[in-house]
Tab-separated table of C-alpha atoms in Angstrom:
chain	number	residue	atom	x	y	z
A	177	UNK	CA	181.886	31.955	-67.123
A	178	UNK	CA	184.672	34.524	-67.623
A	179	UNK	CA	184.704	37.450	-70.060
A	180	UNK	CA	186.589	35.491	-72.709
A	181	UNK	CA	184.166	32.575	-72.655
A	182	UNK	CA	181.156	34.886	-72.674
A	183	UNK	CA	182.445	36.928	-75.607
A	184	UNK	CA	183.446	33.930	-77.727
A	185	UNK	CA	180.121	32.206	-77.012
A	186	UNK	CA	178.252	35.378	-78.004
A	187	UNK	CA	180.334	35.746	-81.173
A	188	UNK	CA	179.633	32.141	-82.187
A	189	UNK	CA	175.883	32.479	-81.573
A	190	UNK	CA	175.798	35.757	-83.508
A	191	UNK	CA	177.858	34.186	-86.299
A	192	UNK	CA	175.317	31.376	-86.698
A	193	UNK	CA	172.485	33.907	-86.772
A	194	UNK	CA	174.297	36.047	-89.352
A	195	UNK	CA	174.956	32.983	-91.497
A	196	UNK	CA	171.295	31.963	-91.340
A	197	UNK	CA	170.278	35.523	-92.196
A	198	UNK	CA	172.818	35.634	-95.032
A	199	UNK	CA	174.380	38.818	-93.663
A	200	UNK	CA	177.693	38.314	-95.417
A	201	UNK	CA	179.357	41.487	-94.143
A	202	UNK	CA	178.534	40.613	-90.548
A	203	UNK	CA	179.700	37.012	-91.056
A	204	UNK	CA	183.035	38.295	-92.311
A	205	UNK	CA	183.507	40.608	-89.320
A	206	UNK	CA	182.508	37.961	-86.778
A	207	UNK	CA	184.836	35.379	-88.287
A	208	UNK	CA	187.621	37.946	-88.178
A	209	UNK	CA	186.950	38.678	-84.502
A	210	UNK	CA	186.945	34.984	-83.603
A	211	UNK	CA	190.233	34.538	-85.472
A	212	UNK	CA	191.749	37.595	-83.750
A	213	UNK	CA	190.824	36.174	-80.343
A	214	UNK	CA	192.287	32.785	-81.295
A	215	UNK	CA	195.500	34.474	-82.426
A	216	UNK	CA	195.722	36.489	-79.207
A	217	UNK	CA	195.398	33.294	-77.181
A	218	UNK	CA	198.308	31.629	-78.981
A	219	UNK	CA	201.276	30.819	-76.803
A	220	UNK	CA	204.684	31.964	-78.100
A	221	UNK	CA	206.673	28.934	-79.229
A	222	UNK	CA	210.127	30.475	-79.206
A	223	UNK	CA	212.681	28.034	-80.584
A	224	UNK	CA	210.352	25.022	-80.529
A	225	UNK	CA	210.025	25.090	-84.318
A	226	UNK	CA	213.747	24.647	-84.883
A	227	UNK	CA	213.520	20.865	-84.932
A	228	UNK	CA	210.551	18.915	-86.111
A	229	UNK	CA	209.757	15.634	-84.422
A	230	UNK	CA	207.067	13.319	-85.754
A	231	UNK	CA	204.634	12.464	-82.978
A	232	UNK	CA	201.864	9.898	-82.770
A	233	UNK	CA	198.339	11.151	-83.334
A	234	UNK	CA	196.858	12.330	-80.040
A	235	UNK	CA	200.212	12.600	-78.266
A	236	UNK	CA	199.484	15.008	-75.372
A	237	UNK	CA	203.097	16.180	-75.200
A	238	UNK	CA	202.473	18.620	-78.030
A	239	UNK	CA	199.432	20.226	-76.405
A	240	UNK	CA	199.920	23.514	-74.611
A	241	UNK	CA	197.265	25.534	-72.805
A	242	UNK	CA	196.133	28.683	-74.548
A	243	UNK	CA	196.630	32.083	-72.935
A	244	UNK	CA	193.670	33.284	-70.913
A	245	UNK	CA	192.646	36.779	-71.949
A	246	UNK	CA	191.210	39.095	-69.325
A	247	UNK	CA	188.642	41.827	-69.803
A	248	UNK	CA	191.358	44.433	-70.412
A	249	UNK	CA	193.037	42.229	-73.059
A	250	UNK	CA	189.709	41.749	-74.830
A	251	UNK	CA	188.935	45.467	-74.664
A	252	UNK	CA	192.318	46.310	-76.223
A	253	UNK	CA	191.815	43.655	-78.904
A	254	UNK	CA	188.366	44.947	-79.864
A	255	UNK	CA	189.579	48.554	-79.858
A	256	UNK	CA	192.471	47.559	-82.112
A	257	UNK	CA	190.147	45.790	-84.550
A	258	UNK	CA	187.757	48.745	-84.618
A	259	UNK	CA	190.613	51.206	-85.139
A	260	UNK	CA	191.991	49.104	-87.979
A	261	UNK	CA	188.610	49.083	-89.742
A	262	UNK	CA	188.229	52.844	-89.326
A	263	UNK	CA	191.759	53.529	-90.584
A	264	UNK	CA	191.157	51.355	-93.647
A	265	UNK	CA	187.833	53.105	-94.239
A	266	UNK	CA	189.570	56.477	-94.162
A	267	UNK	CA	192.172	55.276	-96.677
A	268	UNK	CA	189.466	54.010	-99.028
A	269	UNK	CA	187.532	57.263	-98.621
A	270	UNK	CA	190.666	59.261	-99.470
A	271	UNK	CA	191.180	57.101	-102.553
A	272	UNK	CA	187.618	57.779	-103.702
A	273	UNK	CA	186.182	54.332	-102.915
A	274	UNK	CA	183.298	55.542	-100.800
A	275	UNK	CA	181.291	52.313	-101.064
A	276	UNK	CA	184.109	50.262	-99.538
A	277	UNK	CA	184.667	52.949	-96.890
A	278	UNK	CA	181.013	52.654	-95.859
A	279	UNK	CA	181.390	48.851	-95.561
A	280	UNK	CA	184.462	49.189	-93.369
A	281	UNK	CA	182.812	51.821	-91.192
A	282	UNK	CA	179.857	49.465	-90.717
A	283	UNK	CA	182.309	46.704	-89.748
A	284	UNK	CA	183.834	49.015	-87.132
A	285	UNK	CA	180.350	49.667	-85.762
A	286	UNK	CA	179.738	45.914	-85.433
A	287	UNK	CA	182.983	45.565	-83.478
A	288	UNK	CA	182.014	48.619	-81.430
A	289	UNK	CA	178.812	46.888	-80.375
A	290	UNK	CA	180.818	44.067	-78.841
A	291	UNK	CA	183.185	46.545	-77.253
A	292	UNK	CA	180.269	48.436	-75.685
A	293	UNK	CA	178.847	45.148	-74.399
A	294	UNK	CA	182.190	44.198	-72.887
A	295	UNK	CA	182.601	47.573	-71.198
A	296	UNK	CA	179.014	47.483	-69.868
A	297	UNK	CA	179.524	43.966	-68.501
A	298	UNK	CA	182.715	45.049	-66.743
A	299	UNK	CA	181.084	47.937	-64.874
C-alpha cells in the first residue's frame, strides 16, 4: 500500500471512530482532510466543460484516473491545512473570539498528528 492509500484508510478508520465517539470537532477536521485529498487528486479538465454531451449511465469514456499523490504531495497538503487552521485561529484570537481560536488550534493539532505520522513513516 502506498502513502496515499495508507493515509486515506487511516483517516476513514479514524473518522468512523470519531463519529461513534461523537467527537464532532474531530469529525469535521477528518472530513475536511478527506475532501482536501480528493480535491488534490482531481485531474484538470481544461476545456472539456465547454460542451456538454449526454452519456449513457456507466459509459466508461467519461472516467479518468485520479492523480496519484506522493508522500511529498501529502506532506505539503497537510502542512497547508494545518497552516490554514493556525492562521484562522490567529485571526479569531485578534478579533477577540478566543473560544473559536482554541477550536481551530485544536484542529491544527489533529492535522499535525497525521503530518507527524506521515513524516515518521517516510523516514
